[in-house]
Amino acid sequence: MDNRLDLKVGYNCNNYCKHCVIGDKRFFIPDRTTRQLKDVLEEEKDNYQEVVFTGGEFTIRKDCFELLSHAASLGYKILIQTNARRFAYSAFCDEFLAAGQGKIMTVTGALLSANSDCHNYLTGADSYRQTVKGLCNLKARGQQVSINTVVTKVNYRTFPDLARFLIRIGVDVYQYAFVHALGSADKNILSILPKKSLVVPFIKMGIDIGRAAGVPVYVEAIPFCLMQGYERNIAENYIPQVKLNDVTNTVADFDYVRKTYEKEKAPSCRKCACFSVCEGPWIQYPRTYGWKEFEPIAPVKAAAKS
Ligand code: SF4
């Protein structure tokens, strides 16, 4: 599996998402300079095959073309995490893809719902039309596009409609990522953190729609016990080894940190057939809703499923 450098360029963004893990950091931590980011790319070029430009919103930086071109020239395969709004402008889209010199593997856009009011409410901005146009512009130019949808109390009922919409506009893969209650998501926890048992049926419907259309679908931060019959769709099975190069710190083995400090399992999980492969939920979840929804899987049942 490929090693990946997750490069956070800064926290500025043109959205104000209620579920954002960055929270208010954009207001007191300045974005990194072009030189700082180029230095990281140069220092890490022999250690990592892939770089993810993330933030904040990478595409609102004036130097995004320059950084892309630099990464491409250094031989990185490139991934982009974005709200996709800037791609609504055709000229921007063309220049961005040209700067990537054919090295942009995937652009991952954040779309929360196919209902514009729902998406705009969660992003705190009138963003829906631009995001959808941006995604369509990318697909029209042959770019591989994936979608990340954060799962909240506000949008989960719209997932079947969203799945049908994503297939219609031709996205290559989509993922449901259960909200991680940090930053703004922590501040808004009462209004956005849903119970997993409520969202799972809608996620399964979204997966079934993808399966029928031959489009891969993944789910992140919902454990195996709630996703029985959908084990192959669990994203944690496939996450590569990642080094996080953040604005103020670096985490050499982010997988270890995520599994050890950011997620947890209940004492009763020790009895579960999936204990060794399961990461458990984000630690904030059981502190809010407890462990009742997480029932250990009996070994014989797990064997029968595989
Ligand atoms: S280890 Fe715990 S959280 Fe994970 S699948 Fe088993 S019961 Fe669920």
Tab-separated table of C-alpha atoms and ligand atoms in Angstrom:
chain	number	residue	atom	x	y	z
A	1	MET	CA	0.000	0.000	0.000
A	2	ASP	CA	1.239	3.464	-0.847
A	3	ASN	CA	2.572	5.827	1.784
A	4	ARG	CA	0.941	9.212	1.797
A	5	LEU	CA	1.931	12.692	2.928
A	6	ASP	CA	-1.039	14.670	4.204
A	7	LEU	CA	-0.043	18.298	3.735
A	8	LYS	CA	-2.158	20.876	5.538
A	9	VAL	CA	-1.576	24.180	3.766
A	10	GLY	CA	-3.392	26.345	6.323
A	11	TYR	CA	-6.867	26.724	7.756
A	12	ASN	CA	-8.438	29.474	5.647
A	13	CYS	CA	-11.626	28.439	3.904
A	14	ASN	CA	-14.558	29.952	2.018
A	15	ASN	CA	-17.036	27.716	3.884
A	16	TYR	CA	-17.985	27.762	7.583
A	17	CYS	CA	-19.036	24.172	8.136
A	18	LYS	CA	-20.898	23.287	11.305
A	19	HIS	CA	-19.092	19.937	11.357
A	20	CYS	CA	-15.573	21.289	10.655
A	21	VAL	CA	-12.862	19.779	12.874
A	22	ILE	CA	-10.637	22.849	12.389
A	23	GLY	CA	-13.046	25.176	14.189
A	24	ASP	CA	-11.794	28.737	14.750
A	25	LYS	CA	-8.129	28.053	14.010
A	26	ARG	CA	-8.301	30.057	10.770
A	27	PHE	CA	-8.759	33.227	12.837
A	28	PHE	CA	-5.525	32.950	14.816
A	29	ILE	CA	-3.152	30.615	12.951
A	30	PRO	CA	-1.755	32.065	9.706
A	31	ASP	CA	-1.592	29.920	6.577
A	32	ARG	CA	1.794	28.506	5.649
A	33	THR	CA	3.903	30.327	3.098
A	34	THR	CA	4.699	29.075	-0.387
A	35	ARG	CA	8.328	28.558	0.627
A	36	GLN	CA	7.419	26.545	3.736
A	37	LEU	CA	5.212	24.221	1.694
A	38	LYS	CA	7.729	23.817	-1.117
A	39	ASP	CA	10.384	22.947	1.480
A	40	VAL	CA	8.196	20.147	2.891
A	41	LEU	CA	7.519	18.790	-0.597
A	42	GLU	CA	11.240	18.772	-1.378
A	43	GLU	CA	12.255	17.219	1.966
A	44	GLU	CA	9.706	14.394	1.689
A	45	LYS	CA	9.930	13.587	-2.016
A	46	ASP	CA	11.951	10.396	-1.513
A	47	ASN	CA	9.797	9.201	1.389
A	48	TYR	CA	6.282	9.542	-0.023
A	49	GLN	CA	4.790	8.683	-3.393
A	50	GLU	CA	1.578	10.578	-2.796
A	51	VAL	CA	0.751	14.001	-1.403
A	52	VAL	CA	-2.694	15.186	-0.340
A	53	PHE	CA	-3.200	18.946	-0.447
A	54	THR	CA	-5.654	19.734	2.302
A	55	GLY	CA	-6.474	22.468	4.783
A	56	GLY	CA	-8.546	24.610	5.103
A	57	GLU	CA	-9.310	25.044	1.444
A	58	PHE	CA	-6.315	24.579	-0.837
A	59	THR	CA	-7.962	26.041	-3.944
A	60	ILE	CA	-8.439	29.543	-2.494
A	61	ARG	CA	-4.651	30.044	-2.177
A	62	LYS	CA	-3.122	32.319	-4.790
A	63	ASP	CA	-0.165	29.927	-5.056
A	64	CYS	CA	-2.199	26.733	-5.567
A	65	PHE	CA	-1.105	26.362	-9.227
A	66	GLU	CA	2.538	26.954	-8.294
A	67	LEU	CA	2.403	24.369	-5.486
A	68	LEU	CA	0.650	21.818	-7.668
A	69	SER	CA	3.168	22.257	-10.428
A	70	HIS	CA	6.027	21.942	-7.928
A	71	ALA	CA	4.626	18.716	-6.472
A	72	ALA	CA	4.063	17.277	-9.950
A	73	SER	CA	7.615	18.151	-11.024
A	74	LEU	CA	8.974	16.418	-7.922
A	75	GLY	CA	7.186	13.241	-9.018
A	76	TYR	CA	4.366	13.058	-6.483
A	77	LYS	CA	1.006	11.570	-7.313
A	78	ILE	CA	-1.435	14.220	-6.122
A	79	LEU	CA	-4.732	14.093	-4.265
A	80	ILE	CA	-6.851	17.136	-3.486
A	81	GLN	CA	-9.378	17.622	-0.697
A	82	THR	CA	-11.683	20.494	-1.501
A	83	ASN	CA	-15.146	21.953	-1.198
A	84	ALA	CA	-14.914	22.198	-5.037
A	85	ARG	CA	-16.402	25.706	-5.197
A	86	ARG	CA	-13.534	27.262	-7.179
A	87	PHE	CA	-13.865	24.567	-9.834
A	88	ALA	CA	-17.190	26.163	-10.798
A	89	TYR	CA	-15.052	28.605	-12.786
A	90	SER	CA	-14.052	26.845	-16.020
A	91	ALA	CA	-10.835	28.837	-16.461
A	92	PHE	CA	-9.750	27.987	-12.904
A	93	CYS	CA	-10.555	24.322	-13.498
A	94	ASP	CA	-8.468	24.253	-16.700
A	95	GLU	CA	-5.492	26.019	-15.133
A	96	PHE	CA	-5.606	23.805	-12.031
A	97	LEU	CA	-5.610	20.559	-13.998
A	98	ALA	CA	-2.861	21.840	-16.311
A	99	ALA	CA	-0.689	22.733	-13.292
A	100	GLY	CA	-1.114	19.158	-12.048
A	101	GLN	CA	0.549	17.890	-15.251
A	102	GLY	CA	-1.560	14.712	-15.296
A	103	LYS	CA	-0.454	13.761	-11.767
A	104	ILE	CA	-3.754	14.532	-10.023
A	105	MET	CA	-5.136	11.102	-9.186
A	106	THR	CA	-8.288	12.144	-7.398
A	107	VAL	CA	-10.095	15.304	-6.425
A	108	THR	CA	-12.207	14.615	-3.338
A	109	GLY	CA	-15.075	17.059	-3.089
A	110	ALA	CA	-17.266	17.606	-0.047
A	111	LEU	CA	-20.970	17.344	-0.841
A	112	LEU	CA	-23.281	16.944	2.137
A	113	SER	CA	-26.628	16.502	0.427
A	114	ALA	CA	-28.342	16.799	-2.937
A	115	ASN	CA	-30.763	19.115	-1.128
A	116	SER	CA	-29.306	22.613	-1.572
A	117	ASP	CA	-30.803	24.008	1.660
A	118	CYS	CA	-29.350	21.137	3.662
A	119	HIS	CA	-25.887	21.482	2.078
A	120	ASN	CA	-25.875	25.276	2.451
A	121	TYR	CA	-27.020	25.075	6.079
A	122	LEU	CA	-24.216	22.685	7.002
A	123	THR	CA	-21.532	24.616	5.109
A	124	GLY	CA	-22.650	27.989	6.516
A	125	ALA	CA	-22.442	29.438	3.009
A	126	ASP	CA	-24.380	29.667	-0.245
A	127	SER	CA	-22.093	26.992	-1.631
A	128	TYR	CA	-24.249	24.264	-3.170
A	129	ARG	CA	-24.494	25.547	-6.736
A	130	GLN	CA	-20.765	26.236	-6.988
A	131	THR	CA	-19.807	22.878	-5.472
A	132	VAL	CA	-22.035	20.901	-7.830
A	133	LYS	CA	-20.912	22.930	-10.861
A	134	GLY	CA	-17.309	22.438	-9.786
A	135	LEU	CA	-17.722	18.672	-9.527
A	136	CYS	CA	-19.417	18.556	-12.950
A	137	ASN	CA	-16.651	20.698	-14.495
A	138	LEU	CA	-14.033	18.297	-13.160
A	139	LYS	CA	-15.872	15.247	-14.480
A	140	ALA	CA	-16.381	16.926	-17.867
A	141	ARG	CA	-12.589	17.201	-18.102
A	142	GLY	CA	-12.066	13.516	-17.340
A	143	GLN	CA	-10.799	14.027	-13.787
A	144	GLN	CA	-11.375	11.201	-11.300
A	145	VAL	CA	-13.659	12.604	-8.595
A	146	SER	CA	-14.585	11.151	-5.233
A	147	ILE	CA	-17.053	12.564	-2.740
A	148	ASN	CA	-16.769	12.753	1.007
A	149	THR	CA	-20.023	13.289	2.893
A	150	VAL	CA	-19.802	13.960	6.606
A	151	VAL	CA	-22.631	12.180	8.396
A	152	THR	CA	-24.613	14.480	10.702
A	153	LYS	CA	-28.075	14.704	12.258
A	154	VAL	CA	-28.975	17.243	9.586
A	155	ASN	CA	-28.268	15.330	6.353
A	156	TYR	CA	-28.448	11.565	6.930
A	157	ARG	CA	-32.047	11.158	5.772
A	158	THR	CA	-31.069	12.575	2.369
A	159	PHE	CA	-28.425	9.897	1.654
A	160	PRO	CA	-30.471	7.756	-0.771
A	161	ASP	CA	-31.283	10.842	-2.887
A	162	LEU	CA	-27.662	11.964	-2.634
A	163	ALA	CA	-26.420	8.560	-3.818
A	164	ARG	CA	-28.686	8.681	-6.877
A	165	PHE	CA	-27.518	12.237	-7.602
A	166	LEU	CA	-23.818	11.361	-7.312
A	167	ILE	CA	-24.244	8.464	-9.709
A	168	ARG	CA	-26.099	10.721	-12.148
A	169	ILE	CA	-23.267	13.280	-12.239
A	170	GLY	CA	-20.736	10.479	-12.725
A	171	VAL	CA	-18.600	10.515	-9.568
A	172	ASP	CA	-16.171	7.618	-9.357
A	173	VAL	CA	-16.499	6.775	-5.664
A	174	TYR	CA	-18.245	8.181	-2.610
A	175	GLN	CA	-17.779	7.885	1.126
A	176	TYR	CA	-19.802	8.553	4.272
A	177	ALA	CA	-17.545	9.819	7.080
A	178	PHE	CA	-19.151	9.869	10.501
A	179	VAL	CA	-18.772	13.318	12.090
A	180	HIS	CA	-15.744	13.697	14.368
A	181	ALA	CA	-16.724	15.969	17.268
A	182	LEU	CA	-13.740	18.327	17.287
A	183	GLY	CA	-13.586	22.068	16.557
A	184	SER	CA	-16.903	23.416	15.251
A	185	ALA	CA	-18.366	19.902	15.345
A	186	ASP	CA	-17.716	19.821	19.089
A	187	LYS	CA	-19.249	23.254	19.560
A	188	ASN	CA	-22.365	22.126	17.638
A	189	ILE	CA	-22.392	18.610	19.028
A	190	LEU	CA	-26.001	18.632	20.252
A	191	SER	CA	-27.402	19.713	16.917
A	192	ILE	CA	-25.211	17.619	14.614
A	193	LEU	CA	-23.980	14.413	16.320
A	194	PRO	CA	-26.499	11.673	15.400
A	195	LYS	CA	-26.931	8.242	16.946
A	196	LYS	CA	-25.179	5.696	14.751
A	197	SER	CA	-28.073	3.266	14.875
A	198	LEU	CA	-30.314	5.934	13.306
A	199	VAL	CA	-27.976	6.780	10.420
A	200	VAL	CA	-26.847	3.263	9.521
A	201	PRO	CA	-30.031	2.242	7.610
A	202	PHE	CA	-29.708	5.351	5.403
A	203	ILE	CA	-26.006	4.705	4.818
A	204	LYS	CA	-26.778	1.112	3.855
A	205	MET	CA	-29.383	2.378	1.372
A	206	GLY	CA	-26.733	4.704	-0.088
A	207	ILE	CA	-24.296	1.804	-0.367
A	208	ASP	CA	-26.903	-0.439	-2.008
A	209	ILE	CA	-27.593	2.246	-4.627
A	210	GLY	CA	-23.850	2.470	-5.346
A	211	ARG	CA	-23.523	-1.318	-5.535
A	212	ALA	CA	-26.363	-1.557	-8.043
A	213	ALA	CA	-24.666	1.084	-10.216
A	214	GLY	CA	-21.179	-0.436	-9.857
A	215	VAL	CA	-19.838	2.604	-7.981
A	216	PRO	CA	-17.584	1.915	-4.963
A	217	VAL	CA	-18.878	3.299	-1.655
A	218	TYR	CA	-17.124	3.477	1.709
A	219	VAL	CA	-18.058	4.338	5.261
A	220	GLU	CA	-15.651	5.696	7.860
A	221	ALA	CA	-15.850	5.648	11.683
A	222	ILE	CA	-18.816	3.279	11.925
A	223	PRO	CA	-17.643	-0.047	13.375
A	224	PHE	CA	-18.183	-3.536	12.031
A	225	CYS	CA	-20.927	-4.430	14.538
A	226	LEU	CA	-23.178	-1.783	12.967
A	227	MET	CA	-22.164	-2.565	9.385
A	228	GLN	CA	-22.707	-6.326	9.245
A	229	GLY	CA	-23.139	-7.448	5.663
A	230	TYR	CA	-21.250	-4.313	4.553
A	231	GLU	CA	-17.812	-5.116	5.992
A	232	ARG	CA	-16.101	-4.613	2.625
A	233	ASN	CA	-17.347	-1.018	2.561
A	234	ILE	CA	-15.525	-0.077	5.775
A	235	ALA	CA	-12.914	2.510	4.792
A	236	GLU	CA	-10.538	1.683	7.652
A	237	ASN	CA	-9.767	-1.594	5.825
A	238	TYR	CA	-8.026	0.411	3.101
A	239	ILE	CA	-6.550	3.606	4.658
A	240	PRO	CA	-2.851	3.845	3.680
A	241	GLN	CA	-0.043	4.736	6.066
A	242	VAL	CA	-0.168	8.525	6.403
A	243	LYS	CA	2.261	11.139	7.681
A	244	LEU	CA	0.388	14.235	8.759
A	245	ASN	CA	2.314	17.437	8.084
A	246	ASP	CA	0.093	19.949	9.853
A	247	VAL	CA	0.483	23.715	10.184
A	248	THR	CA	1.911	23.599	13.704
A	249	ASN	CA	3.048	19.989	14.117
A	250	THR	CA	3.908	16.754	12.341
A	251	VAL	CA	2.584	13.274	13.120
A	252	ALA	CA	4.854	10.647	11.565
A	253	ASP	CA	2.427	7.728	11.963
A	254	PHE	CA	-1.068	9.145	11.904
A	255	ASP	CA	-2.638	5.656	11.734
A	256	TYR	CA	-1.184	4.822	15.128
A	257	VAL	CA	-2.379	8.104	16.640
A	258	ARG	CA	-5.866	7.677	15.170
A	259	LYS	CA	-6.214	4.104	16.413
A	260	THR	CA	-4.625	4.728	19.814
A	261	TYR	CA	-5.785	8.173	20.872
A	262	GLU	CA	-8.644	9.284	18.626
A	263	LYS	CA	-10.757	6.119	18.574
A	264	GLU	CA	-11.572	3.633	21.296
A	265	LYS	CA	-13.291	0.346	21.971
A	266	ALA	CA	-15.416	-0.741	24.941
A	267	PRO	CA	-14.171	-3.349	27.447
A	268	SER	CA	-16.843	-5.671	26.021
A	269	CYS	CA	-15.263	-5.319	22.552
A	270	ARG	CA	-12.613	-7.840	23.656
A	271	LYS	CA	-15.237	-10.567	23.102
A	272	CYS	CA	-15.893	-9.394	19.543
A	273	ALA	CA	-14.782	-11.409	16.516
A	274	CYS	CA	-13.747	-8.150	14.820
A	275	PHE	CA	-11.714	-6.800	17.758
A	276	SER	CA	-8.368	-6.997	15.959
A	277	VAL	CA	-9.529	-5.246	12.775
A	278	CYS	CA	-11.978	-2.755	14.285
A	279	GLU	CA	-10.830	0.729	15.345
A	280	GLY	CA	-14.028	1.528	17.262
A	281	PRO	CA	-15.810	4.896	17.116
A	282	TRP	CA	-14.253	8.345	17.631
A	283	ILE	CA	-13.727	8.690	21.392
A	284	GLN	CA	-16.240	11.540	21.659
A	285	TYR	CA	-19.102	9.298	20.548
A	286	PRO	CA	-19.474	6.921	23.525
A	287	ARG	CA	-18.990	9.891	25.865
A	288	THR	CA	-22.207	11.293	24.412
A	289	TYR	CA	-24.277	8.184	23.649
A	290	GLY	CA	-22.554	5.385	25.576
A	291	TRP	CA	-21.757	1.887	24.295
A	292	LYS	CA	-25.233	0.284	24.069
A	293	GLU	CA	-25.338	0.273	20.255
A	294	PHE	CA	-22.050	-1.645	19.950
A	295	GLU	CA	-22.756	-5.347	20.387
A	296	PRO	CA	-19.769	-7.686	20.087
A	297	ILE	CA	-19.998	-9.959	17.055
A	298	ALA	CA	-20.016	-13.666	17.913
A	299	PRO	CA	-17.083	-15.533	16.286
A	300	VAL	CA	-19.316	-18.065	14.501
A	301	LYS	CA	-21.469	-15.261	13.064
A	302	ALA	CA	-18.388	-13.395	11.806
A	303	ALA	CA	-17.022	-16.553	10.180
A	304	ALA	CA	-20.331	-17.180	8.435
A	305	LYS	CA	-20.328	-13.646	6.999
A	306	SER	CA	-16.831	-13.783	5.552
B	1	SF4	S1	-14.793	-4.348	18.417
B	1	SF4	FE1	-16.478	-3.256	19.487
B	1	SF4	S2	-16.937	-1.469	18.217
B	1	SF4	FE2	-15.739	-2.910	16.984
B	1	SF4	S3	-17.214	-4.157	15.884
B	1	SF4	FE3	-16.732	-5.235	17.752
B	1	SF4	S4	-18.280	-4.551	19.262
B	1	SF4	FE4	-18.299	-3.104	17.548
